[in-house]
């Protein structure tokens, strides 16, 4: 199965640059806060208008009743909104309720395989293990992705593992090798995925050779 590739941003210019080959976008409150848009709903609509797949938007409420209402409200903005919920008791409860009514969910801030197990049990569409933040504190982010994939495979869960907090190319390659269903990365890392000095050098040589060709 194809790996879905998402851009982790709330910047319209970045989405525009990569829109032809990304499957969707993931945002979070920190990314939203840095965006130039004042009106969040307008920003969500604009992003949804640029990509054909899911756009993850995170709830801000702590209380689960309010979280549920917020999730429903976000989902009503556009059919491609995927409601991002924290891996907390409240988030899991709301995940179950939203899943039952067919609303896409992304369980975020996942730092353990038991959180991922419960997310799947509650019918989450995606679960987002935060690789880089685990590495930051001396844990093994990719190891968590592997463990979750093994559990989902063994138990037959359909929730997709979405590698998040991706900080380098190795995180991308290892997630793909493990068969993660999706990955989200910032523009800087997506760019590194296609840049290669030998490609640039080869192009330069081809151009020079073509320009110096014998024309008689
Ligand atoms: O989607 C979650 C991701 O944005 C978190 O990344 O680099 O802030 O840990 P980071």
mmCIF file of C-alpha atoms and ligand atoms in Angstrom:
data_model
loop_
_atom_site.group_PDB
_atom_site.id
_atom_site.type_symbol
_atom_site.label_atom_id
_atom_site.label_comp_id
_atom_site.label_asym_id
_atom_site.label_seq_id
_atom_site.Cartn_x
_atom_site.Cartn_y
_atom_site.Cartn_z
ATOM 1 C CA UNK A 1 0.000 0.000 0.000
ATOM 2 C CA UNK A 2 1.204 3.547 -0.765
ATOM 3 C CA UNK A 3 2.610 5.637 2.062
ATOM 4 C CA UNK A 4 0.687 8.894 2.418
ATOM 5 C CA UNK A 5 2.972 11.919 2.533
ATOM 6 C CA UNK A 6 1.767 14.968 4.421
ATOM 7 C CA UNK A 7 3.352 18.374 4.825
ATOM 8 C CA UNK A 8 3.590 19.535 8.434
ATOM 9 C CA UNK A 9 2.826 23.227 8.125
ATOM 10 C CA UNK A 10 0.200 25.955 8.203
ATOM 11 C CA UNK A 11 2.046 28.087 5.627
ATOM 12 C CA UNK A 12 0.124 28.549 2.367
ATOM 13 C CA UNK A 13 3.302 29.288 0.369
ATOM 14 C CA UNK A 14 4.917 26.000 1.449
ATOM 15 C CA UNK A 15 1.788 24.004 0.610
ATOM 16 C CA UNK A 16 1.607 25.701 -2.783
ATOM 17 C CA UNK A 17 5.206 24.683 -3.529
ATOM 18 C CA UNK A 18 4.625 20.990 -2.834
ATOM 19 C CA UNK A 19 0.888 20.595 -3.534
ATOM 20 C CA UNK A 20 1.427 18.380 -6.605
ATOM 21 C CA UNK A 21 2.902 15.501 -4.670
ATOM 22 C CA UNK A 22 1.634 15.689 -1.114
ATOM 23 C CA UNK A 23 -1.432 13.749 -0.013
ATOM 24 C CA UNK A 24 -2.495 16.251 2.625
ATOM 25 C CA UNK A 25 -1.371 18.546 5.417
ATOM 26 C CA UNK A 26 -0.976 18.296 9.171
ATOM 27 C CA UNK A 27 -1.130 21.352 11.397
ATOM 28 C CA UNK A 28 -0.865 21.884 15.120
ATOM 29 C CA UNK A 29 -1.630 24.895 17.367
ATOM 30 C CA UNK A 30 2.026 26.042 17.330
ATOM 31 C CA UNK A 31 2.131 26.011 13.521
ATOM 32 C CA UNK A 32 -1.283 27.735 13.309
ATOM 33 C CA UNK A 33 -0.129 30.444 15.739
ATOM 34 C CA UNK A 34 2.870 31.240 13.494
ATOM 35 C CA UNK A 35 0.742 31.564 10.342
ATOM 36 C CA UNK A 36 -0.054 34.959 8.830
ATOM 37 C CA UNK A 37 -3.824 34.286 8.775
ATOM 38 C CA UNK A 38 -5.827 35.901 11.607
ATOM 39 C CA UNK A 39 -8.912 33.790 11.062
ATOM 40 C CA UNK A 40 -8.340 30.083 11.728
ATOM 41 C CA UNK A 41 -11.431 28.873 9.870
ATOM 42 C CA UNK A 42 -10.390 30.823 6.771
ATOM 43 C CA UNK A 43 -6.912 29.311 6.988
ATOM 44 C CA UNK A 44 -8.347 25.785 7.275
ATOM 45 C CA UNK A 45 -10.621 26.413 4.271
ATOM 46 C CA UNK A 46 -7.708 27.771 2.254
ATOM 47 C CA UNK A 47 -5.504 24.756 3.049
ATOM 48 C CA UNK A 48 -8.326 22.300 2.287
ATOM 49 C CA UNK A 49 -8.814 24.027 -1.066
ATOM 50 C CA UNK A 50 -5.191 23.371 -2.003
ATOM 51 C CA UNK A 51 -4.840 19.627 -1.379
ATOM 52 C CA UNK A 52 -7.103 16.707 -2.181
ATOM 53 C CA UNK A 53 -6.525 14.677 0.995
ATOM 54 C CA UNK A 54 -6.800 14.985 4.784
ATOM 55 C CA UNK A 55 -5.912 18.193 6.611
ATOM 56 C CA UNK A 56 -5.296 17.530 10.300
ATOM 57 C CA UNK A 57 -6.487 20.307 12.600
ATOM 58 C CA UNK A 58 -6.070 20.042 16.348
ATOM 59 C CA UNK A 59 -8.732 20.747 18.994
ATOM 60 C CA UNK A 60 -7.789 23.198 21.728
ATOM 61 C CA UNK A 61 -10.364 22.322 24.430
ATOM 62 C CA UNK A 62 -9.382 20.254 27.500
ATOM 63 C CA UNK A 63 -12.868 19.177 28.496
ATOM 64 C CA UNK A 64 -14.117 16.186 26.474
ATOM 65 C CA UNK A 65 -17.638 17.575 25.874
ATOM 66 C CA UNK A 66 -16.128 20.759 24.497
ATOM 67 C CA UNK A 67 -13.548 18.747 22.568
ATOM 68 C CA UNK A 68 -16.358 16.787 20.920
ATOM 69 C CA UNK A 69 -18.217 19.955 19.898
ATOM 70 C CA UNK A 70 -14.983 21.518 18.664
ATOM 71 C CA UNK A 71 -14.180 18.380 16.663
ATOM 72 C CA UNK A 72 -17.618 18.411 15.030
ATOM 73 C CA UNK A 73 -17.304 22.122 14.290
ATOM 74 C CA UNK A 74 -13.854 21.707 12.700
ATOM 75 C CA UNK A 75 -15.051 18.794 10.618
ATOM 76 C CA UNK A 76 -17.991 20.866 9.345
ATOM 77 C CA UNK A 77 -15.580 23.462 7.911
ATOM 78 C CA UNK A 78 -14.535 21.041 5.147
ATOM 79 C CA UNK A 79 -15.026 17.358 4.393
ATOM 80 C CA UNK A 80 -11.257 16.744 4.379
ATOM 81 C CA UNK A 81 -10.645 18.016 7.917
ATOM 82 C CA UNK A 82 -9.157 15.261 10.073
ATOM 83 C CA UNK A 83 -9.706 16.120 13.743
ATOM 84 C CA UNK A 84 -6.474 15.957 15.730
ATOM 85 C CA UNK A 85 -6.999 14.829 19.311
ATOM 86 C CA UNK A 86 -4.467 14.247 22.095
ATOM 87 C CA UNK A 87 -3.720 10.722 23.351
ATOM 88 C CA UNK A 88 -5.452 11.440 26.671
ATOM 89 C CA UNK A 89 -8.544 9.890 28.230
ATOM 90 C CA UNK A 90 -10.632 12.801 26.908
ATOM 91 C CA UNK A 91 -9.068 12.596 23.452
ATOM 92 C CA UNK A 92 -9.644 8.837 23.251
ATOM 93 C CA UNK A 93 -13.279 9.152 24.322
ATOM 94 C CA UNK A 94 -13.909 11.847 21.723
ATOM 95 C CA UNK A 95 -12.070 9.755 19.123
ATOM 96 C CA UNK A 96 -14.511 6.909 19.721
ATOM 97 C CA UNK A 97 -17.505 9.249 19.361
ATOM 98 C CA UNK A 98 -16.236 10.982 16.223
ATOM 99 C CA UNK A 99 -15.245 7.663 14.623
ATOM 100 C CA UNK A 100 -18.778 6.357 15.157
ATOM 101 C CA UNK A 101 -20.196 9.225 13.127
ATOM 102 C CA UNK A 102 -17.611 8.853 10.362
ATOM 103 C CA UNK A 103 -15.361 11.816 11.198
ATOM 104 C CA UNK A 104 -11.634 11.299 10.496
ATOM 105 C CA UNK A 105 -9.346 11.494 13.520
ATOM 106 C CA UNK A 106 -5.611 11.778 14.108
ATOM 107 C CA UNK A 107 -4.478 10.866 17.626
ATOM 108 C CA UNK A 108 -1.526 13.099 18.302
ATOM 109 C CA UNK A 109 1.240 13.417 20.896
ATOM 110 C CA UNK A 110 1.614 9.649 20.936
ATOM 111 C CA UNK A 111 4.677 8.571 22.914
ATOM 112 C CA UNK A 112 3.886 4.949 23.801
ATOM 113 C CA UNK A 113 2.580 1.845 22.077
ATOM 114 C CA UNK A 114 -0.182 1.487 24.668
ATOM 115 C CA UNK A 115 -1.506 4.940 23.720
ATOM 116 C CA UNK A 116 -1.448 3.771 20.091
ATOM 117 C CA UNK A 117 -3.234 0.536 21.020
ATOM 118 C CA UNK A 118 -6.054 2.484 22.669
ATOM 119 C CA UNK A 119 -6.216 4.941 19.754
ATOM 120 C CA UNK A 120 -6.785 1.996 17.388
ATOM 121 C CA UNK A 121 -9.301 0.478 19.779
ATOM 122 C CA UNK A 122 -11.234 3.778 19.653
ATOM 123 C CA UNK A 123 -11.293 3.688 15.841
ATOM 124 C CA UNK A 124 -8.709 6.403 15.120
ATOM 125 C CA UNK A 125 -8.003 6.979 11.438
ATOM 126 C CA UNK A 126 -4.356 7.880 12.184
ATOM 127 C CA UNK A 127 -2.082 7.734 15.198
ATOM 128 C CA UNK A 128 0.926 10.066 15.288
ATOM 129 C CA UNK A 129 4.004 8.818 17.165
ATOM 130 C CA UNK A 130 6.323 11.803 17.736
ATOM 131 C CA UNK A 131 9.685 10.401 16.666
ATOM 132 C CA UNK A 132 11.904 13.480 17.060
ATOM 133 C CA UNK A 133 10.567 14.473 20.476
ATOM 134 C CA UNK A 134 11.243 10.934 21.762
ATOM 135 C CA UNK A 135 14.781 11.036 20.339
ATOM 136 C CA UNK A 136 15.234 14.436 22.038
ATOM 137 C CA UNK A 137 14.818 12.816 25.460
ATOM 138 C CA UNK A 138 17.069 9.850 24.699
ATOM 139 C CA UNK A 139 14.326 7.400 23.669
ATOM 140 C CA UNK A 140 13.985 5.541 20.384
ATOM 141 C CA UNK A 141 11.346 7.245 18.211
ATOM 142 C CA UNK A 142 11.688 4.825 15.296
ATOM 143 C CA UNK A 143 11.588 1.937 17.768
ATOM 144 C CA UNK A 144 8.138 3.143 18.822
ATOM 145 C CA UNK A 145 6.922 3.247 15.200
ATOM 146 C CA UNK A 146 8.135 -0.357 14.772
ATOM 147 C CA UNK A 147 6.422 -1.513 17.961
ATOM 148 C CA UNK A 148 3.097 0.101 17.004
ATOM 149 C CA UNK A 149 3.215 -1.418 13.510
ATOM 150 C CA UNK A 150 3.844 -4.862 15.016
ATOM 151 C CA UNK A 151 0.904 -4.489 17.403
ATOM 152 C CA UNK A 152 -1.454 -3.255 14.673
ATOM 153 C CA UNK A 153 -0.374 -6.064 12.394
ATOM 154 C CA UNK A 154 -0.758 -8.722 15.109
ATOM 155 C CA UNK A 155 -4.191 -7.470 16.190
ATOM 156 C CA UNK A 156 -5.480 -6.514 12.741
ATOM 157 C CA UNK A 157 -6.137 -2.835 13.524
ATOM 158 C CA UNK A 158 -6.755 -0.583 10.526
ATOM 159 C CA UNK A 159 -5.563 2.675 12.125
ATOM 160 C CA UNK A 160 -2.700 4.124 10.064
ATOM 161 C CA UNK A 161 0.614 4.874 11.726
ATOM 162 C CA UNK A 162 1.557 8.448 10.798
ATOM 163 C CA UNK A 163 5.211 9.158 11.596
ATOM 164 C CA UNK A 164 5.363 12.690 13.037
ATOM 165 C CA UNK A 165 7.909 15.019 14.590
ATOM 166 C CA UNK A 166 10.185 14.012 11.725
ATOM 167 C CA UNK A 167 13.508 15.816 11.966
ATOM 168 C CA UNK A 168 15.788 14.172 9.403
ATOM 169 C CA UNK A 169 15.958 12.026 6.274
ATOM 170 C CA UNK A 170 16.776 8.935 8.314
ATOM 171 C CA UNK A 171 13.385 9.244 10.046
ATOM 172 C CA UNK A 172 11.749 9.275 6.584
ATOM 173 C CA UNK A 173 13.694 6.291 5.239
ATOM 174 C CA UNK A 174 13.239 4.196 8.363
ATOM 175 C CA UNK A 175 9.494 4.945 8.548
ATOM 176 C CA UNK A 176 9.113 3.883 4.906
ATOM 177 C CA UNK A 177 11.200 0.713 5.408
ATOM 178 C CA UNK A 178 9.017 -0.259 8.331
ATOM 179 C CA UNK A 179 5.880 0.289 6.257
ATOM 180 C CA UNK A 180 4.349 3.215 8.168
ATOM 181 C CA UNK A 181 1.063 4.083 6.473
ATOM 182 C CA UNK A 182 1.762 7.816 6.497
ATOM 183 C CA UNK A 183 4.377 10.393 7.376
ATOM 184 C CA UNK A 184 4.308 14.123 7.944
ATOM 185 C CA UNK A 185 7.354 16.305 7.591
ATOM 186 C CA UNK A 186 8.267 19.972 7.481
ATOM 187 C CA UNK A 187 9.069 21.571 4.108
ATOM 188 C CA UNK A 188 12.797 21.582 4.910
ATOM 189 C CA UNK A 189 12.870 17.774 5.208
ATOM 190 C CA UNK A 190 10.614 17.206 2.186
ATOM 191 C CA UNK A 191 13.041 19.316 0.181
ATOM 192 C CA UNK A 192 15.963 17.188 1.373
ATOM 193 C CA UNK A 193 14.107 14.120 0.066
ATOM 194 C CA UNK A 194 14.683 15.129 -3.553
ATOM 195 C CA UNK A 195 17.837 17.236 -3.413
ATOM 196 C CA UNK A 196 21.044 15.447 -4.375
ATOM 197 C CA UNK A 197 24.359 17.065 -5.397
ATOM 198 C CA UNK A 198 24.986 14.390 -8.056
ATOM 199 C CA UNK A 199 21.620 15.161 -9.689
ATOM 200 C CA UNK A 200 22.570 18.857 -9.863
ATOM 201 C CA UNK A 201 26.095 18.088 -11.120
ATOM 202 C CA UNK A 202 24.717 15.659 -13.734
ATOM 203 C CA UNK A 203 22.235 18.247 -14.987
ATOM 204 C CA UNK A 204 24.973 20.835 -15.278
ATOM 205 C CA UNK A 205 27.125 18.422 -17.336
ATOM 206 C CA UNK A 206 24.219 17.501 -19.627
ATOM 207 C CA UNK A 207 23.462 21.187 -20.188
ATOM 208 C CA UNK A 208 27.098 22.031 -20.966
ATOM 209 C CA UNK A 209 27.464 19.055 -23.356
ATOM 210 C CA UNK A 210 24.253 20.018 -25.171
ATOM 211 C CA UNK A 211 25.295 23.655 -25.496
ATOM 212 C CA UNK A 212 28.752 22.647 -26.818
ATOM 213 C CA UNK A 213 27.385 20.164 -29.380
ATOM 214 C CA UNK A 214 28.649 20.302 -32.934
ATOM 215 C CA UNK A 215 26.026 22.040 -34.995
ATOM 216 C CA UNK A 216 27.354 21.294 -38.535
HETATM 217 O O1 LIG B 1 2.874 17.047 13.616
HETATM 218 C C1 LIG B 1 3.579 17.097 14.808
HETATM 219 C C2 LIG B 1 4.878 17.774 14.584
HETATM 220 O O2 LIG B 1 4.630 18.995 14.001
HETATM 221 C C3 LIG B 1 5.714 17.982 15.770
HETATM 222 O O3 LIG B 1 7.003 18.241 15.289
HETATM 223 O O4 LIG B 1 9.309 19.024 15.341
HETATM 224 O O5 LIG B 1 7.558 20.160 16.741
HETATM 225 O O6 LIG B 1 8.372 17.899 17.331
HETATM 226 P P1 LIG B 1 8.119 18.855 16.221
#
